[in-house]
Amino acid sequence: IEEILGMHQVLLSSPVGIEVGPGEVEQLAHRDDGKYPIPEPHQEVIMNSMWAFDDFTDSNGSTVIYPGSHKLSRKERGKLIQRINNGTCSETEKVSSVMPKGSVMLYLGSLLHGGGANKTQNARMGVILEYCSGWLRPQENHCLAVPKEIVRNLPVRLMELLGYSVAAPFVGYVDGRDPKNVFFFPDNKIKSRF
């Protein structure tokens, strides 16, 4: 994930549990990096991991991805989205992420994707861990959401993923200092990775 997102510190943007219930229709295709007002083309800023808590099948709502859509121009992507929305997208333009329970799929935030239709009588559960470049604001503010008493006992790398870190060269500091040192290690200075 860090290799794809570049030299910047990587943050956990949002952990999301997604249950696709019986009878749900296919989700609209979307990109996860669209929430950031960044001119295109741009470097990858979002990377996702989808963890299958149930088997993902063609019939129970496995995530549908559109290979190569991250390389399309805005105009070409718009045409693909039109074909997806009006039902004329060819089967060769999309792939259902069929995988057994316990599997994980990594995909770029710039890749068009969406939850598939669930034609079964059972729900399908998956959990997305979305990561973003350290210079972006994560979707969830983990520094406020996770109590400091819990963070204090986490490994340093997990603290950094939650936002207690500095992205090169100076993004995220507190009074010029690494936030880990301000909140958790005031006497033992833990070096920033950058």
PDB file of N, CA, C and O in Angstrom, residues 114 158 184 186:
ATOM      1  N   GLY A 114     -18.155  -1.072  -7.414  1.00  0.00           N
ATOM      2  CA  GLY A 114     -19.398  -0.969  -6.657  1.00  0.00           C
ATOM      3  C   GLY A 114     -19.824  -2.343  -6.185  1.00  0.00           C
ATOM      4  O   GLY A 114     -19.414  -3.358  -6.744  1.00  0.00           O
ATOM      5  N   LEU A 158       0.661   1.336  14.391  1.00  0.00           N
ATOM      6  CA  LEU A 158      -0.786   1.539  14.423  1.00  0.00           C
ATOM      7  C   LEU A 158      -1.131   2.959  14.853  1.00  0.00           C
ATOM      8  O   LEU A 158      -2.084   3.556  14.341  1.00  0.00           O
ATOM      9  N   PHE A 184       2.118  10.713  23.715  1.00  0.00           N
ATOM     10  CA  PHE A 184       2.382   9.400  24.293  1.00  0.00           C
ATOM     11  C   PHE A 184       3.824   9.174  24.754  1.00  0.00           C
ATOM     12  O   PHE A 184       4.058   8.334  25.604  1.00  0.00           O
ATOM     13  N   PRO A 186       6.429  11.776  25.743  1.00  0.00           N
ATOM     14  CA  PRO A 186       7.064  13.085  25.942  1.00  0.00           C
ATOM     15  C   PRO A 186       8.525  12.990  26.416  1.00  0.00           C
ATOM     16  O   PRO A 186       9.323  13.863  26.124  1.00  0.00           O
TER      17      PRO A 186
END
